[in-house]
C-alpha cells in the first residue's frame, strides 16, 4: 500500500478522476513535449460521457497551456484497461504527430499509463489486509494510528495536520457561500441554511443539522470547482471532514486525536484503493461515497473509544450498506445525487461507529471481505451505472426534462 500522502490529495474539484487526474496527465505530457505547436486530446469512456459536466476539457486545456488544444470526445469507445482513459498527441506546425501517450485516471487523482498500468507502486505498508493489520497491532497492543506512524514515520503527522487544516478551511469556505452552483441544474448551495438550522432546531436534531452542513459545505465547494481534499475522492470529499468536525465539537477534543483518527481513516481508504477500487467509473459510487463512509466510520469509532476489532466492524458496515450504489450523476455534474450522498453517508458513518462499539466483537463479515464483495459487485454492474450518466437517476432525470419539452 502507498503512503497516505497518495490518498489525501489537494486539488481542484469537481472530480479527482475526471479533473485532477487528467490535468496531471496533461501537465506531464506538456512537459515532455516542449517543441509541440499544438495538442490533440482524445477522451474515452466515462471521461467522454461525463467529462463536460466534470470539467475534464477545462482540466486538460489548462494542463497544456499555452498551446492550442483540440479535445475529441470519443463517447462510444471504452479502452480495455480502464473506463477513464485519455490519449494525448503532440503535433508540429503542419499537424504531424510528434509523439503520443495514453493515460488512465484510476481514481483519487492517481494516473497510470500503458507502461506502468500493472506495476505496483512503492509500498509503505508491509501488511495488505485489515485482518493482518489488526492481528499485528493487537499482538503488540498498538492502535491503528500507531501502525500508521510505524510505517510512515513521525513526519506523517505534519502532513495529516495540514490535511486537517485544509479540510476545516473547506468547511468554512462552503459555509460562507450562498450562490448557485455552475452548470445546467442551477442548484443552490444549502450548507449555510443547514448550519443556521442548527442554531434554532430542537437539541436532538441540532447535531445532525450541523453534521449535514459540514458535509454539504465540502461537497458544494467541490461541485463549484473549489480546492478540496480527496477522501478518498473529490466526489466524496465531505464525509470524513464532517464526521471529524462534529465529533471534535461533540466531545470537546483538541486536534491531536482528530489527526490520529484521520490516520486510521486513511488506512481504511488505502486498503480500498489497493485491494478494490475508489473509481466511480470502475465500481460505481460504492467505491467513492461507500469507502468514504467506511473511512469516517472507522475514525469516529476510534474517537469514541472503540478497539481495533470494533473499528474494523464500523468500517465494514460503512461500506457494506453502500454495496451496489450506482454512480449516476445527473447531466454529468457532481451535484445530484452526489452532494446529498455526502451528508447522508456522514450520518450513516456515525451510526456505524455507535453500532460497532455496542457490539460483542463477533462480527462475521470483515472489512477485507466487503472489499472483495464491493469489487465483484462493481464488475457485475452494468456500465450505464458507472459514471456514464446513461442510467439510473441521470437517465430518468434526462427523460423527465425531455417529456416536459
mmCIF file of C-alpha atoms in Angstrom:
data_model
loop_
_atom_site.group_PDB
_atom_site.id
_atom_site.type_symbol
_atom_site.label_atom_id
_atom_site.label_comp_id
_atom_site.label_asym_id
_atom_site.label_seq_id
_atom_site.Cartn_x
_atom_site.Cartn_y
_atom_site.Cartn_z
ATOM 1 C CA UNK A 1 0.000 0.000 0.000
ATOM 2 C CA UNK A 2 1.121 3.523 -0.784
ATOM 3 C CA UNK A 3 1.668 6.361 1.648
ATOM 4 C CA UNK A 4 -1.380 8.248 2.875
ATOM 5 C CA UNK A 5 0.139 11.194 1.033
ATOM 6 C CA UNK A 6 -1.085 9.485 -2.147
ATOM 7 C CA UNK A 7 -4.613 9.102 -0.752
ATOM 8 C CA UNK A 8 -5.261 12.550 0.698
ATOM 9 C CA UNK A 9 -4.540 14.800 -2.278
ATOM 10 C CA UNK A 10 -5.220 18.504 -2.642
ATOM 11 C CA UNK A 11 -6.715 19.652 -5.910
ATOM 12 C CA UNK A 12 -9.497 21.423 -7.734
ATOM 13 C CA UNK A 13 -12.949 19.866 -7.949
ATOM 14 C CA UNK A 14 -15.312 18.631 -9.091
ATOM 15 C CA UNK A 15 -13.702 15.220 -9.689
ATOM 16 C CA UNK A 16 -10.417 13.600 -8.761
ATOM 17 C CA UNK A 17 -10.680 11.078 -11.612
ATOM 18 C CA UNK A 18 -12.147 13.429 -14.227
ATOM 19 C CA UNK A 19 -10.373 16.672 -13.302
ATOM 20 C CA UNK A 20 -7.317 16.163 -11.081
ATOM 21 C CA UNK A 21 -6.007 13.071 -12.862
ATOM 22 C CA UNK A 22 -6.437 14.356 -16.444
ATOM 23 C CA UNK A 23 -4.873 17.700 -15.568
ATOM 24 C CA UNK A 24 -1.872 15.956 -14.030
ATOM 25 C CA UNK A 25 -1.533 13.776 -17.149
ATOM 26 C CA UNK A 26 -1.746 16.873 -19.372
ATOM 27 C CA UNK A 27 0.983 18.635 -17.395
ATOM 28 C CA UNK A 28 3.268 15.610 -17.689
ATOM 29 C CA UNK A 29 2.723 15.311 -21.446
ATOM 30 C CA UNK A 30 3.160 19.048 -21.930
ATOM 31 C CA UNK A 31 6.493 18.968 -20.143
ATOM 32 C CA UNK A 32 7.634 16.004 -22.243
ATOM 33 C CA UNK A 33 6.854 17.803 -25.498
ATOM 34 C CA UNK A 34 8.226 21.362 -25.262
ATOM 35 C CA UNK A 35 8.542 21.727 -29.062
ATOM 36 C CA UNK A 36 4.924 20.814 -29.805
ATOM 37 C CA UNK A 37 2.944 23.536 -31.561
ATOM 38 C CA UNK A 38 -0.436 22.124 -30.567
ATOM 39 C CA UNK A 39 -2.080 19.104 -28.977
ATOM 40 C CA UNK A 40 -4.954 16.726 -29.586
ATOM 41 C CA UNK A 41 -6.613 15.017 -26.643
ATOM 42 C CA UNK A 42 -8.931 12.027 -27.085
ATOM 43 C CA UNK A 43 -11.256 11.338 -24.151
ATOM 44 C CA UNK A 44 -12.701 7.824 -23.883
ATOM 45 C CA UNK A 45 -15.403 6.047 -21.917
ATOM 46 C CA UNK A 46 -16.575 7.762 -18.764
ATOM 47 C CA UNK A 47 -14.251 10.726 -19.368
ATOM 48 C CA UNK A 48 -16.071 11.396 -22.630
ATOM 49 C CA UNK A 49 -19.571 10.659 -21.359
ATOM 50 C CA UNK A 50 -19.472 12.857 -18.235
ATOM 51 C CA UNK A 51 -16.358 14.917 -18.899
ATOM 52 C CA UNK A 52 -18.188 18.110 -19.824
ATOM 53 C CA UNK A 53 -20.058 18.202 -16.535
ATOM 54 C CA UNK A 54 -16.877 17.227 -14.697
ATOM 55 C CA UNK A 55 -14.803 19.930 -16.495
ATOM 56 C CA UNK A 56 -12.391 17.382 -17.974
ATOM 57 C CA UNK A 57 -11.865 19.500 -21.078
ATOM 58 C CA UNK A 58 -11.045 22.537 -18.927
ATOM 59 C CA UNK A 59 -8.593 20.432 -16.900
ATOM 60 C CA UNK A 60 -6.616 19.143 -19.891
ATOM 61 C CA UNK A 61 -6.601 22.504 -21.666
ATOM 62 C CA UNK A 62 -5.275 24.152 -18.509
ATOM 63 C CA UNK A 63 -2.585 21.479 -18.183
ATOM 64 C CA UNK A 64 -1.454 22.033 -21.779
ATOM 65 C CA UNK A 65 -1.338 25.844 -21.689
ATOM 66 C CA UNK A 66 -0.367 27.974 -23.555
ATOM 67 C CA UNK A 67 -0.547 25.711 -26.616
ATOM 68 C CA UNK A 68 -3.665 25.257 -28.760
ATOM 69 C CA UNK A 69 -5.642 22.157 -27.785
ATOM 70 C CA UNK A 70 -8.293 20.166 -29.673
ATOM 71 C CA UNK A 71 -10.420 17.941 -27.433
ATOM 72 C CA UNK A 72 -12.107 14.967 -29.114
ATOM 73 C CA UNK A 73 -14.947 13.245 -27.240
ATOM 74 C CA UNK A 74 -14.881 9.514 -28.025
ATOM 75 C CA UNK A 75 -18.033 8.659 -26.077
ATOM 76 C CA UNK A 76 -18.635 5.376 -27.927
ATOM 77 C CA UNK A 77 -15.174 3.951 -27.261
ATOM 78 C CA UNK A 78 -14.002 2.487 -23.960
ATOM 79 C CA UNK A 79 -10.417 1.285 -23.732
ATOM 80 C CA UNK A 80 -9.954 -2.142 -22.148
ATOM 81 C CA UNK A 81 -7.598 -1.209 -19.329
ATOM 82 C CA UNK A 82 -9.852 1.313 -17.579
ATOM 83 C CA UNK A 83 -13.022 3.299 -18.366
ATOM 84 C CA UNK A 84 -11.241 6.583 -17.566
ATOM 85 C CA UNK A 85 -8.759 6.797 -20.450
ATOM 86 C CA UNK A 86 -7.329 9.685 -22.443
ATOM 87 C CA UNK A 87 -4.775 9.846 -25.249
ATOM 88 C CA UNK A 88 -2.539 12.835 -25.972
ATOM 89 C CA UNK A 89 -0.938 13.666 -29.309
ATOM 90 C CA UNK A 90 1.746 16.315 -29.688
ATOM 91 C CA UNK A 91 1.642 17.987 -33.119
ATOM 92 C CA UNK A 92 4.124 20.028 -35.129
ATOM 93 C CA UNK A 93 3.236 23.182 -37.104
ATOM 94 C CA UNK A 94 1.909 21.033 -40.007
ATOM 95 C CA UNK A 95 -0.262 18.871 -37.763
ATOM 96 C CA UNK A 96 2.022 15.844 -37.905
ATOM 97 C CA UNK A 97 2.099 13.691 -34.768
ATOM 98 C CA UNK A 98 5.403 14.050 -32.913
ATOM 99 C CA UNK A 99 4.517 11.731 -30.040
ATOM 100 C CA UNK A 100 1.505 10.204 -28.316
ATOM 101 C CA UNK A 101 0.773 8.726 -24.916
ATOM 102 C CA UNK A 102 -2.286 7.147 -23.292
ATOM 103 C CA UNK A 103 -3.076 7.687 -19.618
ATOM 104 C CA UNK A 104 -5.643 6.137 -17.290
ATOM 105 C CA UNK A 105 -7.165 8.077 -14.420
ATOM 106 C CA UNK A 106 -7.754 5.245 -11.960
ATOM 107 C CA UNK A 107 -9.369 7.191 -9.109
ATOM 108 C CA UNK A 108 -8.448 9.627 -6.359
ATOM 109 C CA UNK A 109 -6.333 11.703 -8.758
ATOM 110 C CA UNK A 110 -3.880 8.878 -9.479
ATOM 111 C CA UNK A 111 -2.840 8.188 -13.063
ATOM 112 C CA UNK A 112 -1.142 5.309 -14.872
ATOM 113 C CA UNK A 113 -0.029 4.723 -18.457
ATOM 114 C CA UNK A 114 0.358 1.589 -20.565
ATOM 115 C CA UNK A 115 3.928 1.064 -19.400
ATOM 116 C CA UNK A 116 3.174 1.095 -15.678
ATOM 117 C CA UNK A 117 -0.511 0.167 -15.526
ATOM 118 C CA UNK A 118 0.070 -3.193 -13.840
ATOM 119 C CA UNK A 119 3.106 -2.137 -11.829
ATOM 120 C CA UNK A 120 2.613 -1.886 -8.104
ATOM 121 C CA UNK A 121 3.750 1.475 -6.733
ATOM 122 C CA UNK A 122 6.332 1.587 -3.926
ATOM 123 C CA UNK A 123 4.814 0.036 -0.807
ATOM 124 C CA UNK A 124 4.952 1.780 2.555
ATOM 125 C CA UNK A 125 2.795 -0.719 4.456
ATOM 126 C CA UNK A 126 4.030 -4.325 4.581
ATOM 127 C CA UNK A 127 0.631 -5.769 5.539
ATOM 128 C CA UNK A 128 -2.067 -5.793 2.873
ATOM 129 C CA UNK A 129 -5.268 -6.596 4.786
ATOM 130 C CA UNK A 130 -7.022 -5.084 7.779
ATOM 131 C CA UNK A 131 -7.263 -8.563 9.283
ATOM 132 C CA UNK A 132 -3.463 -8.885 9.295
ATOM 133 C CA UNK A 133 -3.000 -5.304 10.481
ATOM 134 C CA UNK A 134 -5.398 -5.868 13.392
ATOM 135 C CA UNK A 135 -3.657 -9.128 14.334
ATOM 136 C CA UNK A 136 -0.273 -7.400 14.261
ATOM 137 C CA UNK A 137 -1.387 -4.376 16.280
ATOM 138 C CA UNK A 138 -3.398 -6.395 18.802
ATOM 139 C CA UNK A 139 -0.402 -8.635 19.483
ATOM 140 C CA UNK A 140 1.711 -5.561 20.196
ATOM 141 C CA UNK A 141 -1.080 -3.664 21.972
ATOM 142 C CA UNK A 142 -0.923 -0.910 19.368
ATOM 143 C CA UNK A 143 -3.612 1.354 17.998
ATOM 144 C CA UNK A 144 -4.129 1.511 14.254
ATOM 145 C CA UNK A 145 -2.826 5.074 14.152
ATOM 146 C CA UNK A 146 0.376 3.855 15.820
ATOM 147 C CA UNK A 147 0.782 1.365 12.987
ATOM 148 C CA UNK A 148 0.495 4.241 10.528
ATOM 149 C CA UNK A 149 3.275 6.077 12.362
ATOM 150 C CA UNK A 150 5.422 2.936 12.459
ATOM 151 C CA UNK A 151 5.148 2.531 8.687
ATOM 152 C CA UNK A 152 5.165 6.174 7.581
ATOM 153 C CA UNK A 153 7.471 7.671 10.208
ATOM 154 C CA UNK A 154 6.670 10.570 12.566
ATOM 155 C CA UNK A 155 6.735 13.035 9.667
ATOM 156 C CA UNK A 156 3.285 11.796 8.662
ATOM 157 C CA UNK A 157 1.772 13.890 11.446
ATOM 158 C CA UNK A 158 2.845 17.167 9.858
ATOM 159 C CA UNK A 159 1.223 16.066 6.625
ATOM 160 C CA UNK A 160 -2.025 14.947 8.292
ATOM 161 C CA UNK A 161 -2.103 18.111 10.373
ATOM 162 C CA UNK A 162 -2.059 20.117 7.163
ATOM 163 C CA UNK A 163 -4.757 17.877 5.669
ATOM 164 C CA UNK A 164 -6.987 18.519 8.682
ATOM 165 C CA UNK A 165 -6.329 22.247 8.456
ATOM 166 C CA UNK A 166 -7.335 22.286 4.800
ATOM 167 C CA UNK A 167 -10.450 20.219 5.499
ATOM 168 C CA UNK A 168 -11.561 22.754 8.088
ATOM 169 C CA UNK A 169 -10.876 25.607 5.673
ATOM 170 C CA UNK A 170 -13.018 23.820 3.069
ATOM 171 C CA UNK A 171 -15.867 23.648 5.565
ATOM 172 C CA UNK A 172 -15.592 27.333 6.425
ATOM 173 C CA UNK A 173 -15.477 28.391 2.771
ATOM 174 C CA UNK A 174 -18.500 26.256 1.984
ATOM 175 C CA UNK A 175 -20.479 27.604 4.919
ATOM 176 C CA UNK A 176 -19.891 31.198 3.832
ATOM 177 C CA UNK A 177 -21.402 30.951 0.334
ATOM 178 C CA UNK A 178 -24.975 31.149 -0.899
ATOM 179 C CA UNK A 179 -24.546 31.280 -4.669
ATOM 180 C CA UNK A 180 -25.799 28.986 -7.433
ATOM 181 C CA UNK A 181 -23.505 26.142 -8.415
ATOM 182 C CA UNK A 182 -22.218 26.173 -12.016
ATOM 183 C CA UNK A 183 -23.876 24.006 -14.624
ATOM 184 C CA UNK A 184 -27.241 23.258 -16.166
ATOM 185 C CA UNK A 185 -29.038 22.275 -12.950
ATOM 186 C CA UNK A 186 -28.807 25.739 -11.371
ATOM 187 C CA UNK A 187 -28.589 24.111 -7.947
ATOM 188 C CA UNK A 188 -28.357 26.448 -4.979
ATOM 189 C CA UNK A 189 -25.956 25.865 -2.119
ATOM 190 C CA UNK A 190 -27.579 24.630 1.106
ATOM 191 C CA UNK A 191 -24.749 24.350 3.631
ATOM 192 C CA UNK A 192 -25.324 27.762 5.230
ATOM 193 C CA UNK A 193 -29.044 27.068 5.606
ATOM 194 C CA UNK A 194 -28.454 23.769 7.397
ATOM 195 C CA UNK A 195 -25.849 25.364 9.619
ATOM 196 C CA UNK A 196 -28.282 28.100 10.699
ATOM 197 C CA UNK A 197 -30.933 25.472 11.354
ATOM 198 C CA UNK A 198 -28.521 24.105 13.936
ATOM 199 C CA UNK A 199 -28.995 27.313 15.950
ATOM 200 C CA UNK A 200 -32.783 27.072 16.097
ATOM 201 C CA UNK A 201 -33.526 23.335 15.921
ATOM 202 C CA UNK A 202 -34.506 21.192 18.912
ATOM 203 C CA UNK A 203 -31.442 19.838 20.648
ATOM 204 C CA UNK A 204 -31.997 16.273 19.466
ATOM 205 C CA UNK A 205 -31.588 17.259 15.782
ATOM 206 C CA UNK A 206 -29.152 20.149 16.197
ATOM 207 C CA UNK A 207 -26.098 17.913 15.901
ATOM 208 C CA UNK A 208 -27.484 16.286 12.754
ATOM 209 C CA UNK A 209 -28.125 19.635 11.078
ATOM 210 C CA UNK A 210 -24.563 20.700 11.818
ATOM 211 C CA UNK A 211 -23.216 17.399 10.504
ATOM 212 C CA UNK A 212 -25.189 17.854 7.290
ATOM 213 C CA UNK A 213 -23.973 21.441 6.981
ATOM 214 C CA UNK A 214 -20.305 20.430 7.219
ATOM 215 C CA UNK A 215 -20.656 17.635 4.657
ATOM 216 C CA UNK A 216 -22.637 19.864 2.292
ATOM 217 C CA UNK A 217 -20.098 22.662 2.652
ATOM 218 C CA UNK A 218 -17.249 20.476 1.364
ATOM 219 C CA UNK A 219 -19.318 18.750 -1.313
ATOM 220 C CA UNK A 220 -20.625 22.081 -2.607
ATOM 221 C CA UNK A 221 -17.123 23.536 -2.678
ATOM 222 C CA UNK A 222 -16.115 20.564 -4.794
ATOM 223 C CA UNK A 223 -19.127 20.916 -7.106
ATOM 224 C CA UNK A 224 -18.219 24.571 -7.578
ATOM 225 C CA UNK A 225 -14.715 23.666 -8.725
ATOM 226 C CA UNK A 226 -13.100 24.740 -5.456
ATOM 227 C CA UNK A 227 -9.966 23.401 -3.827
ATOM 228 C CA UNK A 228 -10.658 20.241 -1.798
ATOM 229 C CA UNK A 229 -9.001 17.190 -0.252
ATOM 230 C CA UNK A 230 -9.703 13.757 -1.739
ATOM 231 C CA UNK A 231 -11.081 11.467 0.963
ATOM 232 C CA UNK A 232 -10.847 9.193 -0.891
ATOM 233 C CA UNK A 233 -12.125 11.148 -3.935
ATOM 234 C CA UNK A 234 -13.341 14.660 -4.719
ATOM 235 C CA UNK A 235 -16.920 13.471 -5.151
ATOM 236 C CA UNK A 236 -16.918 12.029 -1.619
ATOM 237 C CA UNK A 237 -14.779 14.729 -0.015
ATOM 238 C CA UNK A 238 -17.399 15.882 2.519
ATOM 239 C CA UNK A 239 -17.934 12.710 4.543
ATOM 240 C CA UNK A 240 -14.713 12.401 6.550
ATOM 241 C CA UNK A 241 -14.308 16.140 7.347
ATOM 242 C CA UNK A 242 -17.922 16.395 8.515
ATOM 243 C CA UNK A 243 -17.655 13.396 10.845
ATOM 244 C CA UNK A 244 -14.343 14.579 12.288
ATOM 245 C CA UNK A 245 -15.630 18.129 12.805
ATOM 246 C CA UNK A 246 -18.882 17.125 14.537
ATOM 247 C CA UNK A 247 -17.089 14.585 16.738
ATOM 248 C CA UNK A 248 -14.478 17.157 17.729
ATOM 249 C CA UNK A 249 -17.226 19.600 18.720
ATOM 250 C CA UNK A 250 -19.380 16.995 20.480
ATOM 251 C CA UNK A 251 -16.587 15.748 22.726
ATOM 252 C CA UNK A 252 -14.571 18.952 23.043
ATOM 253 C CA UNK A 253 -11.481 17.311 21.546
ATOM 254 C CA UNK A 254 -8.271 19.010 20.519
ATOM 255 C CA UNK A 255 -6.642 18.364 17.154
ATOM 256 C CA UNK A 256 -4.301 15.543 18.182
ATOM 257 C CA UNK A 257 -6.922 12.743 18.439
ATOM 258 C CA UNK A 258 -8.610 14.072 15.312
ATOM 259 C CA UNK A 259 -5.376 13.800 13.331
ATOM 260 C CA UNK A 260 -4.820 10.295 14.681
ATOM 261 C CA UNK A 261 -8.344 9.365 13.577
ATOM 262 C CA UNK A 262 -7.523 10.809 10.158
ATOM 263 C CA UNK A 263 -4.605 8.365 10.006
ATOM 264 C CA UNK A 264 -6.878 5.416 10.772
ATOM 265 C CA UNK A 265 -9.411 6.618 8.209
ATOM 266 C CA UNK A 266 -6.594 6.863 5.675
ATOM 267 C CA UNK A 267 -5.541 3.291 6.390
ATOM 268 C CA UNK A 268 -9.096 2.121 5.653
ATOM 269 C CA UNK A 269 -9.196 4.148 2.436
ATOM 270 C CA UNK A 270 -5.771 2.946 1.361
ATOM 271 C CA UNK A 271 -6.863 -0.682 1.723
ATOM 272 C CA UNK A 272 -9.864 0.003 -0.508
ATOM 273 C CA UNK A 273 -7.699 1.715 -3.091
ATOM 274 C CA UNK A 274 -5.178 -1.156 -3.059
ATOM 275 C CA UNK A 275 -7.446 -4.204 -2.809
ATOM 276 C CA UNK A 276 -10.525 -2.941 -4.664
ATOM 277 C CA UNK A 277 -11.191 0.448 -6.270
ATOM 278 C CA UNK A 278 -12.185 4.012 -5.426
ATOM 279 C CA UNK A 279 -13.117 4.849 -9.018
ATOM 280 C CA UNK A 280 -16.794 5.534 -9.688
ATOM 281 C CA UNK A 281 -16.214 4.699 -13.343
ATOM 282 C CA UNK A 282 -14.922 1.268 -12.351
ATOM 283 C CA UNK A 283 -17.172 0.203 -9.439
ATOM 284 C CA UNK A 284 -19.852 2.873 -9.051
ATOM 285 C CA UNK A 285 -20.385 5.233 -6.141
ATOM 286 C CA UNK A 286 -19.917 2.397 -3.637
ATOM 287 C CA UNK A 287 -16.199 2.918 -4.273
ATOM 288 C CA UNK A 288 -16.432 6.647 -3.556
ATOM 289 C CA UNK A 289 -19.119 7.540 -1.028
ATOM 290 C CA UNK A 290 -19.169 3.953 0.277
ATOM 291 C CA UNK A 291 -15.436 3.954 1.013
ATOM 292 C CA UNK A 292 -15.665 7.476 2.431
ATOM 293 C CA UNK A 293 -18.356 6.248 4.819
ATOM 294 C CA UNK A 294 -16.117 3.340 5.856
ATOM 295 C CA UNK A 295 -13.224 5.728 6.475
ATOM 296 C CA UNK A 296 -15.370 8.097 8.532
ATOM 297 C CA UNK A 297 -16.961 5.252 10.499
ATOM 298 C CA UNK A 298 -13.523 3.920 11.427
ATOM 299 C CA UNK A 299 -12.380 7.392 12.511
ATOM 300 C CA UNK A 300 -15.496 8.011 14.605
ATOM 301 C CA UNK A 301 -15.260 4.566 16.206
ATOM 302 C CA UNK A 302 -11.670 5.238 17.264
ATOM 303 C CA UNK A 303 -12.571 8.677 18.643
ATOM 304 C CA UNK A 304 -15.434 7.180 20.644
ATOM 305 C CA UNK A 305 -13.160 4.594 22.265
ATOM 306 C CA UNK A 306 -13.608 1.588 20.008
ATOM 307 C CA UNK A 307 -10.939 -1.103 19.852
ATOM 308 C CA UNK A 308 -9.308 -2.288 16.640
ATOM 309 C CA UNK A 309 -11.843 -5.069 16.087
ATOM 310 C CA UNK A 310 -14.711 -2.621 16.515
ATOM 311 C CA UNK A 311 -13.049 -0.175 14.108
ATOM 312 C CA UNK A 312 -12.868 -2.977 11.529
ATOM 313 C CA UNK A 313 -16.574 -3.640 12.111
ATOM 314 C CA UNK A 314 -17.511 0.030 11.788
ATOM 315 C CA UNK A 315 -15.602 0.329 8.517
ATOM 316 C CA UNK A 316 -17.138 -2.885 7.201
ATOM 317 C CA UNK A 317 -20.676 -1.683 7.914
ATOM 318 C CA UNK A 318 -19.983 1.706 6.383
ATOM 319 C CA UNK A 319 -19.129 0.060 3.072
ATOM 320 C CA UNK A 320 -21.473 -2.941 3.311
ATOM 321 C CA UNK A 321 -24.548 -0.753 3.443
ATOM 322 C CA UNK A 322 -23.470 1.138 0.349
ATOM 323 C CA UNK A 323 -22.912 -2.029 -1.712
ATOM 324 C CA UNK A 324 -24.339 -1.685 -5.203
ATOM 325 C CA UNK A 325 -24.585 2.103 -5.008
ATOM 326 C CA UNK A 326 -24.569 3.383 -8.572
ATOM 327 C CA UNK A 327 -22.692 6.383 -9.914
ATOM 328 C CA UNK A 328 -25.361 8.173 -11.951
ATOM 329 C CA UNK A 329 -24.590 11.921 -11.913
ATOM 330 C CA UNK A 330 -27.414 13.942 -13.414
ATOM 331 C CA UNK A 331 -26.223 15.725 -16.564
ATOM 332 C CA UNK A 332 -22.700 14.561 -15.741
ATOM 333 C CA UNK A 333 -22.406 17.052 -12.874
ATOM 334 C CA UNK A 334 -21.098 16.177 -9.412
ATOM 335 C CA UNK A 335 -24.246 17.625 -7.823
ATOM 336 C CA UNK A 336 -27.339 15.391 -7.943
ATOM 337 C CA UNK A 337 -27.256 12.943 -6.185
ATOM 338 C CA UNK A 338 -23.613 13.381 -5.172
ATOM 339 C CA UNK A 339 -23.893 16.306 -2.741
ATOM 340 C CA UNK A 340 -26.732 14.817 -0.682
ATOM 341 C CA UNK A 341 -24.925 11.480 -0.555
ATOM 342 C CA UNK A 342 -22.049 13.097 1.311
ATOM 343 C CA UNK A 343 -24.383 14.359 4.034
ATOM 344 C CA UNK A 344 -26.276 11.102 4.447
ATOM 345 C CA UNK A 345 -23.114 8.967 4.375
ATOM 346 C CA UNK A 346 -21.671 11.119 7.174
ATOM 347 C CA UNK A 347 -24.748 10.376 9.270
ATOM 348 C CA UNK A 348 -24.516 6.671 8.498
ATOM 349 C CA UNK A 349 -20.830 6.641 9.459
ATOM 350 C CA UNK A 350 -21.677 7.853 12.966
ATOM 351 C CA UNK A 351 -24.392 5.207 13.247
ATOM 352 C CA UNK A 352 -21.943 2.501 12.181
ATOM 353 C CA UNK A 353 -19.444 3.616 14.828
ATOM 354 C CA UNK A 354 -22.104 3.584 17.550
ATOM 355 C CA UNK A 355 -23.368 0.165 16.478
ATOM 356 C CA UNK A 356 -19.854 -1.293 16.363
ATOM 357 C CA UNK A 357 -18.931 -0.029 19.824
ATOM 358 C CA UNK A 358 -22.048 -1.674 21.272
ATOM 359 C CA UNK A 359 -21.154 -4.971 19.590
ATOM 360 C CA UNK A 360 -19.616 -8.066 21.166
ATOM 361 C CA UNK A 361 -16.708 -8.243 18.683
ATOM 362 C CA UNK A 362 -18.390 -11.182 16.938
ATOM 363 C CA UNK A 363 -18.979 -9.649 13.526
ATOM 364 C CA UNK A 364 -18.985 -12.373 10.867
ATOM 365 C CA UNK A 365 -18.019 -10.189 7.885
ATOM 366 C CA UNK A 366 -14.708 -8.335 7.894
ATOM 367 C CA UNK A 367 -13.715 -5.174 6.066
ATOM 368 C CA UNK A 368 -11.436 -7.278 3.858
ATOM 369 C CA UNK A 369 -14.408 -9.467 2.918
ATOM 370 C CA UNK A 370 -16.527 -6.487 1.993
ATOM 371 C CA UNK A 371 -13.778 -5.042 -0.224
ATOM 372 C CA UNK A 372 -13.738 -8.259 -2.264
ATOM 373 C CA UNK A 373 -17.527 -8.135 -2.451
ATOM 374 C CA UNK A 374 -17.554 -4.489 -3.488
ATOM 375 C CA UNK A 375 -15.054 -5.055 -6.279
ATOM 376 C CA UNK A 376 -17.028 -8.000 -7.670
ATOM 377 C CA UNK A 377 -20.271 -6.035 -7.391
ATOM 378 C CA UNK A 378 -18.663 -3.234 -9.390
ATOM 379 C CA UNK A 379 -17.547 -5.641 -12.103
ATOM 380 C CA UNK A 380 -21.045 -7.093 -12.314
ATOM 381 C CA UNK A 381 -22.660 -3.657 -12.501
ATOM 382 C CA UNK A 382 -23.931 -2.527 -15.900
ATOM 383 C CA UNK A 383 -21.652 0.180 -17.300
ATOM 384 C CA UNK A 384 -24.634 2.549 -17.523
ATOM 385 C CA UNK A 385 -24.432 2.799 -13.737
ATOM 386 C CA UNK A 386 -20.716 3.533 -13.538
ATOM 387 C CA UNK A 387 -20.251 7.285 -14.073
ATOM 388 C CA UNK A 388 -21.550 7.411 -17.613
ATOM 389 C CA UNK A 389 -24.777 9.367 -16.885
ATOM 390 C CA UNK A 390 -26.571 6.842 -19.131
ATOM 391 C CA UNK A 391 -28.578 5.002 -16.472
ATOM 392 C CA UNK A 392 -30.313 5.353 -13.142
ATOM 393 C CA UNK A 393 -31.230 8.783 -11.879
ATOM 394 C CA UNK A 394 -29.283 10.514 -14.655
ATOM 395 C CA UNK A 395 -31.343 8.768 -17.327
ATOM 396 C CA UNK A 396 -34.646 9.310 -15.524
ATOM 397 C CA UNK A 397 -33.940 12.994 -14.998
ATOM 398 C CA UNK A 398 -32.990 13.478 -18.661
ATOM 399 C CA UNK A 399 -36.148 11.709 -19.850
ATOM 400 C CA UNK A 400 -38.235 13.787 -17.439
ATOM 401 C CA UNK A 401 -36.829 17.020 -18.875
ATOM 402 C CA UNK A 402 -37.409 15.812 -22.439
ATOM 403 C CA UNK A 403 -41.035 14.939 -21.623
ATOM 404 C CA UNK A 404 -41.595 18.455 -20.347
ATOM 405 C CA UNK A 405 -40.363 19.842 -23.668
#
